[in-house]
Amino acid sequence: MSIPDVREAYTGRINAVSIGATKEEGGTRSRVVTIGGHTTIPFLAFEGGTNPPAIAFEVPDSAPDPAEWPEGALEPYRDVSGNPVAWAKKCVEEYHADLVCIRLLSTHPDRGNAPAEKARDTVLAIRDAVKVPLVIWGSDDDPKDNQVMPMVSQALAGERCLLGMASQENYKTLTAACLADGHAIIGLSPLDINIAKQVNILISDMGFPPERIVMYPTTGGLGYGLEYAYSIMERGRLAALAADKMMAMPVLCVVGPESWRAKEAKAPDAEAPGWGPAMERGPMWEAITAVSLLQAGADILVLRHPKAAEVVRATLLQLTAGSNGSSSSSSSSSSSNGGEKK
Amino acid sequence: MIVIGERINGMFKKVREAIQKKDAAYIQDLAARQVKAGATILDINVGTASTDLATDMVWLVNCAQEAVSVPLSIDCARHEPLEAGLAAVRGKKVLNSTTGKADDLAKLLPLARKHCAAVIGLTIDEEGVPATTDKRVEIAAKIMAAAMENDISAGDLYIDPITLPVNVAQDQPTRVFAAISQFRMLSDPSPHVCIGLSNISQRLKEHQLLNRTFLIMCMAHGLDSAILDPLDEELMNAMVTAELVMNKFIYADSYLEAAQKAGGRTG
């Protein structure tokens, strides 16, 4: 008796989105990171080829707020805190980041209100210091982002960065900037699959190519809504594979901040003596959040702790071992020569 | 939904005139507009006014395929123009249609096979249009069996339960619904189920509302294709909305715009 072939063939495909432009393409990056392109659900290599997920390291543009970067998260970056260029270099050279995700929090009106010109100078300095593709994320203050992001976008024209966040309420300025300067864009939605699709439609309606949109459906940390994020991502992926073109965008997950918000991740040993040492607990909380999201279909994981990144890479290797075509190792380690010349 | 655009039909006055004057631009425009509005297949019917059905059929086919690349459904009751039309289609094609009459099945299914065409099978037999659900299912099963004998797969078969104008046979629509549900269970994968939508409302005052209502009720029973007017925007919007309600795609506030932009296709 023959064994029935259980392979599924889907009609839809997740768009492949490329981030970063090399010299030949008019940029200055040493490599391009391509995500998405999936023809099946995550890690079923026997059903179809796929681009492996990429790891982005979060780079704050100023010394981070201890309330958001607790001891355990900040520890690896203590020597570079407040120096975004050194921070970014460390992520690339020591921690083998595929991408760096620059967060322009200092431009927020309540967090220093740094002018757009300063943000521009910061991203340009990081652009010159590291050669991996760049993700730039504003301050989440809409009026301020609408001043800062166009200037940042223009300064990085041709580098094919990934810029965020475009939301249902505020997408036009960023979309226009990304369109003009050749960047990809992140569409943000608040754990709501209908709004996720709506944002994609709104951005596309401005003439923006769907193949340059990445979805950020909002990430829940382990124990704090992870399952909502998981089920939304899963449903979105299945809809896209059933040929819903307005859901066929790769997904970005912001793992670091969500994980380190959990008291289980940040509580010091003295406060939680029965929970295991904080220096392991925190990174592990981040790692488990990230690995769960990988299974749900994450394409870019924005991480903080290098130990979490190590666990994610090891897991990716296991999940893709034996698969033909590209494997996670090509994504994770080819940038590990951090040695991109400056 | 598989939408078979009905507008290229010689029964329409302007199409008839275009055929007579060989006005290719008119036909090409009609083809392009239907596809833009969401047609996934275009029906091609010369009508009855032509003096040379086969020649005019081939001309219509060529006009349409110069303008669009969707499959064409060759719609004719006469064998010669049907074959000429099928032979002229370069891409995917549909034979529209056979009935369940033994003669038709014996002649038309081998023709479909020869031209690698999908087939629309009307549940009509030697006794005419059936009055009951059971009879419709019986004829459908007969068509399916004959299709399989001719190596035509369920995915290439469209069973049409035959609709009569609602004023003529008001007891029939509920039987059509029941038949649609049962057609879907004839095999796995099931054949497509198709209706010629405008039959329900022929020459009736509220024909657009009737079409819209009937289409959605049929969809709720498992209909997955219809020959209809894709340029009827209200109809297409209702169809897309019915698919949404049936969880065929994910809701977004702008789902209608998204479907319109994707040519009516939602998933």
Coordinates of C-alpha atoms in Angstrom, one line a residue:
Chain A
M1 CA 0.0 0.0 0.0
S2 CA 1.4 3.4 -0.9
I3 CA 1.6 6.1 1.6
P4 CA -0.6 9.0 0.6
D5 CA 1.2 12.3 -0.2
V6 CA 0.1 14.7 2.5
R7 CA 1.9 17.7 1.1
E8 CA -0.4 20.8 0.8
A9 CA -0.1 23.1 -2.2
Y10 CA -1.4 26.6 -1.5
T11 CA -2.4 29.1 -4.1
G12 CA -1.0 32.2 -2.4
R13 CA 2.5 33.2 -1.5
I14 CA 4.0 35.6 1.0
N15 CA 5.8 38.5 -0.7
A16 CA 9.5 38.4 -0.6
V17 CA 10.8 41.7 0.8
S18 CA 14.4 42.8 0.4
I19 CA 16.0 45.2 2.9
G20 CA 19.3 46.9 2.3
A21 CA 20.9 47.9 -1.0
T22 CA 24.5 47.0 -2.0
K23 CA 26.8 49.3 -3.9
E24 CA 25.7 47.7 -7.2
E25 CA 22.1 48.6 -6.2
G26 CA 22.9 52.2 -5.3
G27 CA 23.3 51.7 -1.6
T28 CA 26.3 51.0 0.7
R29 CA 25.2 47.8 2.5
S30 CA 27.4 44.8 2.4
R31 CA 24.5 42.5 1.8
V32 CA 20.8 42.4 1.3
V33 CA 18.4 40.6 3.7
T34 CA 15.4 39.1 2.0
I35 CA 12.5 37.9 4.1
G36 CA 9.2 36.2 3.2
G37 CA 8.7 34.4 -0.1
H38 CA 7.0 31.6 1.7
T39 CA 4.7 29.2 -0.1
T40 CA 3.6 27.2 3.0
I41 CA 3.3 27.5 6.7
P42 CA 6.5 27.9 8.7
F43 CA 9.3 25.4 8.6
L44 CA 7.7 22.9 6.3
A45 CA 10.6 22.9 3.9
F46 CA 9.3 19.8 2.2
E47 CA 6.3 21.8 1.0
G48 CA 8.2 24.8 -0.5
G49 CA 11.1 27.1 -0.4
T50 CA 11.4 30.0 1.9
N51 CA 13.6 32.7 3.2
P52 CA 14.8 32.2 6.7
P53 CA 13.8 34.7 9.4
A54 CA 16.3 37.5 10.2
I55 CA 17.4 38.8 13.6
A56 CA 17.5 42.5 14.1
F57 CA 19.1 44.0 17.3
E58 CA 17.4 46.9 18.9
V59 CA 19.6 50.1 19.0
P60 CA 18.3 53.0 21.2
D61 CA 19.4 56.4 19.9
S62 CA 20.2 57.6 23.4
A63 CA 20.9 56.1 26.9
P64 CA 17.9 53.8 27.4
D65 CA 15.3 54.4 30.2
P66 CA 16.0 51.8 33.0
A67 CA 12.3 51.2 33.3
E68 CA 12.3 49.8 29.8
W69 CA 15.8 48.3 29.8
P70 CA 16.1 46.5 33.1
E71 CA 19.4 45.5 34.5
G72 CA 19.4 42.1 32.7
A73 CA 18.7 43.6 29.3
L74 CA 21.2 46.4 29.6
E75 CA 24.0 44.4 31.0
P76 CA 25.6 43.5 27.6
Y77 CA 25.4 47.1 26.5
R78 CA 26.6 48.9 29.6
D79 CA 29.8 50.0 27.9
V80 CA 28.0 51.5 24.9
S81 CA 24.9 52.9 26.5
G82 CA 24.2 56.4 25.2
N83 CA 26.4 55.8 22.2
P84 CA 24.2 54.5 19.4
V85 CA 27.0 54.1 17.0
A86 CA 29.1 51.9 19.3
W87 CA 26.0 50.1 20.3
A88 CA 25.2 49.3 16.7
K89 CA 28.7 48.2 16.0
K90 CA 28.7 45.9 19.0
C91 CA 25.4 44.3 17.8
V92 CA 26.9 43.6 14.4
E93 CA 30.5 42.8 15.2
E94 CA 30.0 40.8 18.4
Y95 CA 26.4 39.6 18.2
H96 CA 26.2 39.0 14.4
A97 CA 23.0 41.0 13.9
D98 CA 21.5 40.5 10.4
L99 CA 19.9 43.9 10.8
V100 CA 20.0 46.8 13.3
C101 CA 16.7 48.4 14.4
I102 CA 17.4 52.0 15.4
R103 CA 14.8 53.4 17.7
L104 CA 14.5 57.2 17.6
L105 CA 12.9 57.5 21.1
S106 CA 14.9 60.6 22.0
T107 CA 12.9 62.5 19.4
H108 CA 9.7 62.0 21.4
P109 CA 8.4 65.3 22.8
D110 CA 8.4 63.8 26.3
R111 CA 11.8 62.1 26.1
G112 CA 14.1 64.9 25.2
N113 CA 12.4 66.1 22.0
A114 CA 15.6 65.8 20.0
P115 CA 15.2 67.6 16.6
A116 CA 14.9 65.8 13.4
E117 CA 18.4 66.9 12.3
K118 CA 19.9 65.1 15.3
A119 CA 18.0 61.9 14.4
R120 CA 19.2 62.2 10.9
D121 CA 22.8 62.6 12.0
T122 CA 22.5 59.6 14.3
V123 CA 21.2 57.3 11.6
L124 CA 23.8 58.5 9.1
A125 CA 26.6 57.8 11.7
I126 CA 25.3 54.3 12.2
R127 CA 24.9 53.9 8.4
D128 CA 28.6 54.7 8.1
A129 CA 29.7 52.5 11.1
V130 CA 27.9 49.3 10.2
K131 CA 27.1 47.7 6.8
V132 CA 24.1 45.6 7.6
P133 CA 20.7 46.7 6.4
L134 CA 18.9 49.2 8.6
V135 CA 15.5 49.3 10.3
I136 CA 14.5 52.7 11.6
W137 CA 11.6 53.1 14.0
G138 CA 10.4 56.6 15.1
S139 CA 9.2 57.6 18.5
D140 CA 5.6 56.6 18.2
D141 CA 4.5 60.3 18.5
D142 CA 2.7 60.9 15.3
P143 CA 3.2 64.6 14.8
K144 CA 6.9 64.3 15.7
D145 CA 7.4 61.2 13.6
N146 CA 5.9 63.1 10.6
Q147 CA 8.7 65.7 11.0
V148 CA 11.6 63.3 11.8
M149 CA 10.9 60.3 9.5
P150 CA 10.8 62.1 6.1
M151 CA 14.2 63.7 6.9
V152 CA 15.7 60.4 8.0
S153 CA 14.1 58.7 4.9
Q154 CA 15.6 61.2 2.6
A155 CA 19.1 61.0 4.2
L156 CA 19.0 57.3 3.7
A157 CA 17.6 57.4 0.1
G158 CA 18.8 54.5 -1.9
E159 CA 19.8 52.3 1.1
R160 CA 16.5 50.4 0.9
C161 CA 15.9 50.6 4.7
L162 CA 12.8 49.4 6.5
L163 CA 11.0 52.4 8.1
G164 CA 8.2 52.4 10.6
M165 CA 5.6 52.7 11.8
A166 CA 2.7 53.4 9.5
S167 CA -0.6 53.0 11.3
Q168 CA -4.3 53.3 10.3
E169 CA -4.3 56.9 11.8
N170 CA -1.0 58.0 10.5
Y171 CA 0.4 56.4 7.4
K172 CA 0.4 59.0 4.6
T173 CA 3.6 60.9 5.5
L174 CA 5.7 57.9 6.0
T175 CA 4.3 56.1 3.0
A176 CA 5.1 59.1 0.8
A177 CA 8.6 59.3 2.2
C178 CA 9.3 55.6 1.7
L179 CA 7.9 55.7 -1.8
A180 CA 10.1 58.7 -2.8
D181 CA 13.3 57.3 -1.2
G182 CA 13.0 53.7 -2.2
H183 CA 12.5 52.2 1.3
A184 CA 10.3 49.4 2.6
I185 CA 7.7 50.3 5.2
I186 CA 6.3 48.7 8.4
G187 CA 2.5 48.7 8.8
L188 CA 1.5 48.7 12.4
S189 CA -1.7 47.3 13.8
P190 CA -2.8 46.8 17.5
L191 CA -3.2 43.0 17.8
D192 CA -6.1 43.2 15.3
I193 CA -6.0 41.3 12.1
N194 CA -8.7 43.4 10.4
I195 CA -6.7 46.6 11.0
A196 CA -3.5 44.8 9.9
K197 CA -5.2 44.2 6.5
Q198 CA -6.7 47.7 6.5
V199 CA -3.3 49.3 6.9
N200 CA -1.9 47.2 4.1
I201 CA -4.8 48.3 1.8
L202 CA -4.4 52.0 2.8
I203 CA -0.6 52.0 2.1
S204 CA -1.1 50.2 -1.2
D205 CA -3.8 52.6 -2.2
M206 CA -1.2 55.3 -2.2
G207 CA 0.5 53.5 -5.0
F208 CA 3.0 51.8 -2.6
P209 CA 4.2 48.4 -3.9
P210 CA 2.8 45.6 -1.6
E211 CA 6.1 43.9 -2.1
R212 CA 7.8 46.5 0.0
I213 CA 5.4 46.3 3.0
V214 CA 6.2 44.4 6.2
M215 CA 3.4 43.9 8.8
Y216 CA 3.9 44.5 12.5
P217 CA 0.8 43.1 14.1
T218 CA 2.1 44.0 17.6
T219 CA 3.9 41.4 19.7
G220 CA 2.8 40.0 23.0
G221 CA 5.4 38.8 25.4
L222 CA 5.4 35.3 26.9
G223 CA 2.7 35.2 29.5
Y224 CA 1.4 38.6 28.4
G225 CA -0.7 38.0 25.2
L226 CA 1.8 36.0 23.2
E227 CA -1.1 33.7 22.2
Y228 CA -3.0 36.6 20.6
A229 CA 0.0 37.6 18.5
Y230 CA 0.5 33.9 17.7
S231 CA -3.1 33.3 16.5
I232 CA -3.2 36.5 14.5
M233 CA 0.0 35.7 12.7
E234 CA -1.1 32.1 12.1
R235 CA -4.5 33.2 10.7
G236 CA -2.9 35.9 8.6
R237 CA -0.4 33.5 7.1
L238 CA -3.1 31.0 6.2
A239 CA -5.2 33.8 4.6
A240 CA -2.2 34.9 2.6
L241 CA -1.6 31.3 1.4
A242 CA -5.2 31.2 0.4
A243 CA -4.3 34.1 -2.0
D244 CA -5.4 37.1 0.1
K245 CA -2.9 39.5 -1.4
M246 CA -3.5 42.2 1.2
M247 CA -2.3 39.8 3.9
A248 CA 0.7 38.5 2.0
M249 CA 3.2 40.6 3.8
P250 CA 6.1 39.3 5.9
V251 CA 5.8 39.9 9.6
L252 CA 8.1 41.8 12.0
C253 CA 8.0 40.9 15.7
V254 CA 9.3 43.3 18.4
V255 CA 10.4 40.7 20.9
G256 CA 12.9 42.6 23.2
P257 CA 10.7 45.3 24.7
E258 CA 7.7 43.0 25.1
S259 CA 9.7 40.3 26.8
W260 CA 11.6 42.5 29.2
R261 CA 8.4 44.2 30.3
A262 CA 7.4 41.0 32.0
K263 CA 8.1 40.9 35.7
E264 CA 9.3 37.3 35.2
A265 CA 12.0 38.6 33.0
K266 CA 13.1 41.7 34.9
A267 CA 12.6 40.9 38.6
P268 CA 16.0 40.8 40.3
D269 CA 17.2 37.8 42.3
A270 CA 16.4 39.4 45.6
E271 CA 12.7 39.9 44.6
A272 CA 12.2 36.5 43.2
P273 CA 14.5 34.0 44.8
G274 CA 12.6 31.0 43.6
W275 CA 12.6 31.9 40.0
G276 CA 16.1 31.1 39.1
P277 CA 19.0 33.6 38.5
A278 CA 17.8 36.7 36.8
M279 CA 20.8 36.7 34.4
E280 CA 19.5 33.5 32.8
R281 CA 15.8 34.0 33.4
G282 CA 15.5 37.3 31.5
P283 CA 17.3 36.2 28.3
M284 CA 15.4 32.9 28.4
W285 CA 12.1 34.8 28.6
E286 CA 13.0 36.7 25.6
A287 CA 14.3 33.6 23.8
I288 CA 11.1 31.6 24.4
T289 CA 8.9 34.5 23.2
A290 CA 11.0 34.7 20.1
V291 CA 11.1 31.0 19.4
S292 CA 7.3 30.8 19.8
L293 CA 6.9 33.6 17.3
L294 CA 9.2 31.9 14.8
Q295 CA 6.7 29.0 14.8
A296 CA 3.9 31.5 14.2
G297 CA 5.7 32.8 11.1
A298 CA 7.9 35.8 12.2
D299 CA 10.2 37.0 9.5
I300 CA 12.1 39.6 11.5
L301 CA 12.7 39.3 15.2
V302 CA 13.8 42.5 16.9
L303 CA 15.8 41.2 19.9
R304 CA 17.8 42.6 22.7
H305 CA 19.9 40.1 24.6
P306 CA 22.7 38.2 22.7
K307 CA 21.9 35.1 24.7
A308 CA 18.4 35.1 23.4
A309 CA 19.7 35.5 19.9
E310 CA 22.0 32.5 20.4
V311 CA 19.0 30.4 21.4
V312 CA 17.0 31.6 18.5
R313 CA 19.8 30.8 16.0
A314 CA 20.3 27.3 17.5
T315 CA 16.6 26.7 17.2
L316 CA 16.5 27.9 13.7
L317 CA 19.3 25.6 12.7
Q318 CA 17.3 22.7 14.2
L319 CA 14.1 23.7 12.5
T320 CA 15.8 24.0 9.1
A321 CA 18.3 21.2 9.3
G322 CA 18.1 19.0 6.3
S323 CA 16.0 21.4 4.3
N324 CA 17.3 22.2 0.9
G325 CA 17.8 25.7 -0.3
S326 CA 18.6 28.5 2.1
S327 CA 18.9 27.7 5.8
S328 CA 18.9 30.0 8.8
S329 CA 22.7 29.7 9.0
S330 CA 23.1 31.6 5.8
S331 CA 21.1 34.4 7.2
S332 CA 22.5 34.4 10.7
S333 CA 26.2 33.8 10.1
S334 CA 27.0 35.4 6.8
S335 CA 26.7 38.7 8.5
S336 CA 28.8 37.5 11.4
N337 CA 31.9 38.6 9.8
G338 CA 30.8 41.9 11.2
G339 CA 34.0 43.0 9.6
E340 CA 32.3 45.0 7.1
K341 CA 34.9 47.6 6.5
K342 CA 34.3 51.0 7.6
Chain B
M1 CA -16.2 32.7 -6.6
I2 CA -15.5 31.9 -10.2
V3 CA -17.2 34.7 -12.2
I4 CA -18.0 33.9 -15.8
G5 CA -18.7 37.3 -17.5
E6 CA -21.8 37.1 -19.6
R7 CA -21.7 40.3 -21.6
I8 CA -20.1 39.1 -24.9
N9 CA -23.3 37.6 -26.2
G10 CA -25.0 38.3 -29.5
M11 CA -28.3 38.5 -27.8
F12 CA -27.3 41.9 -26.6
K13 CA -28.1 44.5 -29.3
K14 CA -24.7 46.3 -29.2
V15 CA -22.8 43.1 -29.3
R16 CA -24.9 41.9 -32.3
E17 CA -24.1 45.2 -34.1
A18 CA -20.4 44.8 -33.3
I19 CA -20.4 41.3 -34.7
Q20 CA -22.2 42.6 -37.9
K21 CA -19.8 45.5 -38.3
K22 CA -16.8 43.6 -37.1
D23 CA -16.2 46.3 -34.5
A24 CA -13.3 44.6 -32.7
A25 CA -12.6 47.6 -30.4
Y26 CA -16.1 47.3 -28.9
I27 CA -15.6 43.6 -28.1
Q28 CA -12.1 44.1 -26.7
D29 CA -13.3 46.9 -24.5
L30 CA -16.2 44.8 -23.2
A31 CA -13.7 41.9 -22.5
A32 CA -11.3 44.2 -20.7
R33 CA -14.0 45.9 -18.6
Q34 CA -15.5 42.6 -17.5
V35 CA -12.1 41.3 -16.4
K36 CA -11.3 44.5 -14.6
A37 CA -14.6 44.2 -12.8
G38 CA -13.8 40.7 -11.5
A39 CA -14.6 38.2 -14.3
T40 CA -12.3 35.2 -14.0
I41 CA -13.7 33.6 -17.2
L42 CA -15.4 35.2 -20.1
D43 CA -18.4 33.6 -21.8
I44 CA -18.5 34.0 -25.6
N45 CA -21.9 33.6 -27.3
V46 CA -22.6 34.6 -30.9
G47 CA -26.3 34.7 -30.4
T48 CA -28.7 33.8 -33.2
A49 CA -28.6 36.7 -35.6
S50 CA -25.4 35.6 -37.3
T51 CA -25.4 34.0 -40.7
D52 CA -22.1 32.2 -40.2
L53 CA -21.9 31.1 -36.5
A54 CA -18.6 29.4 -36.7
T55 CA -16.8 32.3 -38.4
D56 CA -18.3 34.9 -36.0
M57 CA -17.5 32.7 -33.0
V58 CA -13.8 32.5 -34.0
W59 CA -13.8 36.3 -34.6
L60 CA -15.3 36.9 -31.1
V61 CA -12.8 34.6 -29.5
N62 CA -9.9 36.3 -31.2
C63 CA -11.1 39.8 -30.3
A64 CA -11.4 38.7 -26.6
Q65 CA -8.0 37.0 -26.4
E66 CA -6.3 40.0 -27.9
A67 CA -7.7 42.1 -25.0
V68 CA -7.5 39.7 -22.0
S69 CA -5.8 36.5 -21.0
V70 CA -8.5 34.8 -18.9
P71 CA -10.0 31.5 -19.9
L72 CA -12.9 31.7 -22.4
S73 CA -16.2 29.8 -22.2
I74 CA -17.5 28.9 -25.6
D75 CA -21.2 29.1 -25.4
C76 CA -23.2 27.6 -28.3
A77 CA -25.9 25.0 -28.8
R78 CA -24.6 24.0 -32.3
H79 CA -21.7 21.6 -32.6
E80 CA -19.8 23.3 -35.5
P81 CA -19.3 26.8 -34.0
L82 CA -18.7 25.2 -30.6
E83 CA -15.8 23.2 -32.0
A84 CA -14.5 26.1 -34.0
G85 CA -14.6 28.3 -31.0
L86 CA -12.8 25.8 -28.8
A87 CA -10.1 25.3 -31.4
A88 CA -9.5 29.1 -31.6
V89 CA -8.9 29.6 -27.9
R90 CA -5.2 29.7 -27.1
G91 CA -5.3 29.2 -23.4
K92 CA -7.7 27.5 -21.0
K93 CA -11.3 27.0 -22.2
V94 CA -14.7 25.9 -21.1
L95 CA -17.3 24.1 -23.2
N96 CA -20.7 25.7 -22.5
S97 CA -22.5 23.4 -22.4
T98 CA -23.6 19.8 -22.4
T99 CA -26.9 18.5 -21.0
G100 CA -27.4 15.1 -19.4
K101 CA -29.0 13.8 -22.6
A102 CA -27.2 10.6 -23.7
D103 CA -26.6 12.1 -27.2
D104 CA -25.0 15.2 -25.9
L105 CA -22.8 13.4 -23.5
A106 CA -21.6 11.0 -26.2
K107 CA -20.8 13.9 -28.6
L108 CA -19.7 16.8 -26.4
L109 CA -17.6 15.2 -23.7
P110 CA -15.1 13.7 -26.2
L111 CA -15.1 17.1 -27.8
A112 CA -14.2 18.7 -24.5
R113 CA -11.5 16.1 -23.9
K114 CA -10.0 16.6 -27.4
H115 CA -9.7 20.4 -26.7
C116 CA -8.7 20.0 -23.0
A117 CA -11.7 22.1 -22.1
A118 CA -13.6 22.2 -18.8
V119 CA -17.3 21.5 -19.2
I120 CA -20.5 23.1 -18.0
G121 CA -23.1 20.3 -17.5
L122 CA -26.8 21.3 -17.3
T123 CA -29.1 19.1 -15.4
I124 CA -31.5 18.6 -18.2
D125 CA -32.2 15.3 -19.8
E126 CA -34.5 13.8 -22.4
E127 CA -37.5 14.7 -20.2
G128 CA -36.5 18.4 -20.0
V129 CA -35.8 20.5 -17.0
P130 CA -36.4 18.5 -13.8
A131 CA -39.0 19.6 -11.3
T132 CA -37.4 18.0 -8.2
T133 CA -34.1 18.0 -6.4
D134 CA -33.6 14.3 -6.7
K135 CA -33.9 14.4 -10.4
R136 CA -31.4 17.2 -10.7
V137 CA -28.9 15.2 -8.5
E138 CA -29.6 12.1 -10.6
I139 CA -28.7 13.9 -13.8
A140 CA -25.7 15.5 -12.2
A141 CA -24.4 12.1 -11.2
K142 CA -24.9 10.8 -14.7
I143 CA -22.9 13.8 -16.1
M144 CA -20.2 13.2 -13.6
A145 CA -19.9 9.5 -14.4
A146 CA -19.7 10.3 -18.1
A147 CA -17.1 13.0 -17.5
M148 CA -14.9 10.6 -15.6
E149 CA -15.2 8.1 -18.4
N150 CA -13.8 10.8 -20.6
D151 CA -11.0 11.7 -18.2
I152 CA -12.5 15.0 -17.3
S153 CA -11.8 15.6 -13.6
A154 CA -14.2 17.1 -11.0
G155 CA -12.2 20.3 -11.0
D156 CA -13.0 20.7 -14.7
L157 CA -16.7 20.1 -14.4
Y158 CA -19.3 22.8 -13.6
I159 CA -22.7 21.4 -12.8
D160 CA -25.6 23.8 -13.4
P161 CA -28.9 22.9 -11.6
I162 CA -30.9 25.0 -14.1
T163 CA -32.9 28.0 -12.9
L164 CA -36.2 29.1 -14.3
P165 CA -37.6 32.7 -13.9
V166 CA -39.0 33.0 -10.5
N167 CA -42.4 34.1 -11.7
V168 CA -42.7 31.0 -13.9
A169 CA -41.7 28.4 -11.3
Q170 CA -41.7 29.9 -7.9
D171 CA -41.3 26.5 -6.2
Q172 CA -38.0 25.8 -7.9
P173 CA -35.4 28.0 -6.2
T174 CA -35.6 26.1 -2.9
R175 CA -35.1 22.9 -4.9
V176 CA -32.2 24.4 -6.6
F177 CA -30.6 25.3 -3.2
A178 CA -31.0 21.7 -2.1
A179 CA -29.6 20.4 -5.3
I180 CA -26.5 22.7 -5.0
S181 CA -25.8 21.3 -1.5
Q182 CA -26.0 17.8 -2.8
F183 CA -23.9 18.4 -5.9
R184 CA -21.1 19.4 -3.6
M185 CA -21.2 16.0 -2.0
L186 CA -21.1 14.0 -5.3
S187 CA -17.3 13.6 -5.0
D188 CA -14.2 14.8 -3.2
P189 CA -13.0 17.1 -4.5
S190 CA -16.4 18.1 -5.6
P191 CA -17.4 19.4 -9.0
H192 CA -17.9 23.2 -9.3
V193 CA -21.5 24.3 -9.1
C194 CA -22.5 27.0 -11.6
I195 CA -25.7 28.9 -12.4
G196 CA -26.7 31.1 -15.3
L197 CA -27.8 33.8 -12.9
S198 CA -30.0 36.0 -15.1
N199 CA -32.4 33.2 -15.8
I200 CA -34.0 33.8 -12.4
S201 CA -35.1 37.3 -13.3
Q202 CA -35.6 37.3 -17.1
R203 CA -37.8 40.2 -18.1
L204 CA -38.8 40.9 -14.5
K205 CA -39.0 44.4 -13.1
E206 CA -36.6 43.9 -10.1
H207 CA -34.2 41.8 -12.1
Q208 CA -31.0 43.2 -10.5
L209 CA -32.3 42.8 -6.9
L210 CA -33.5 39.3 -7.8
N211 CA -30.1 38.4 -9.2
R212 CA -28.3 39.7 -6.2
T213 CA -30.5 37.9 -3.7
F214 CA -30.6 34.6 -5.6
L215 CA -26.8 34.6 -6.1
I216 CA -26.1 35.0 -2.4
M217 CA -28.6 32.4 -1.4
C218 CA -27.0 30.0 -3.8
M219 CA -23.6 30.8 -2.5
A220 CA -24.7 30.0 1.0
H221 CA -25.6 26.5 -0.3
G222 CA -22.3 25.9 -1.9
L223 CA -22.4 27.6 -5.3
D224 CA -18.9 28.5 -6.4
S225 CA -19.3 29.9 -9.9
A226 CA -21.9 31.8 -11.9
I227 CA -22.4 33.2 -15.3
L228 CA -23.4 36.8 -14.5
D229 CA -22.8 40.5 -15.4
P230 CA -19.6 41.6 -13.6
L231 CA -20.4 45.2 -14.6
D232 CA -23.3 45.2 -12.2
E233 CA -21.4 46.8 -9.3
E234 CA -24.0 46.2 -6.7
L235 CA -24.1 42.5 -7.6
M236 CA -20.3 42.2 -7.4
N237 CA -20.2 44.0 -4.1
A238 CA -22.9 41.8 -2.7
M239 CA -21.0 38.7 -3.9
V240 CA -17.8 39.9 -2.3
T241 CA -19.6 40.6 0.9
A242 CA -21.2 37.2 1.0
E243 CA -17.8 35.7 0.6
L244 CA -16.7 37.8 3.6
V245 CA -19.6 36.7 5.7
M246 CA -18.7 33.1 4.8
N247 CA -15.2 33.6 6.1
K248 CA -13.5 33.2 2.7
F249 CA -11.2 36.2 3.4
I250 CA -10.2 38.4 6.3
Y251 CA -12.3 41.5 7.0
A252 CA -10.9 45.0 6.6
D253 CA -12.8 48.3 6.5
S254 CA -11.8 48.8 2.9
Y255 CA -12.5 45.2 1.8
L256 CA -14.7 46.3 -1.1
E257 CA -12.0 48.6 -2.4
A258 CA -9.4 45.9 -2.0
A259 CA -11.6 43.4 -3.9
Q260 CA -12.4 46.0 -6.6
K261 CA -8.7 46.7 -7.0
A262 CA -7.9 43.0 -7.2
G263 CA -10.5 42.7 -10.0
G264 CA -13.2 41.4 -7.6
R265 CA -11.0 38.6 -6.4
T266 CA -10.8 38.3 -2.7
G267 CA -9.0 35.1 -2.0

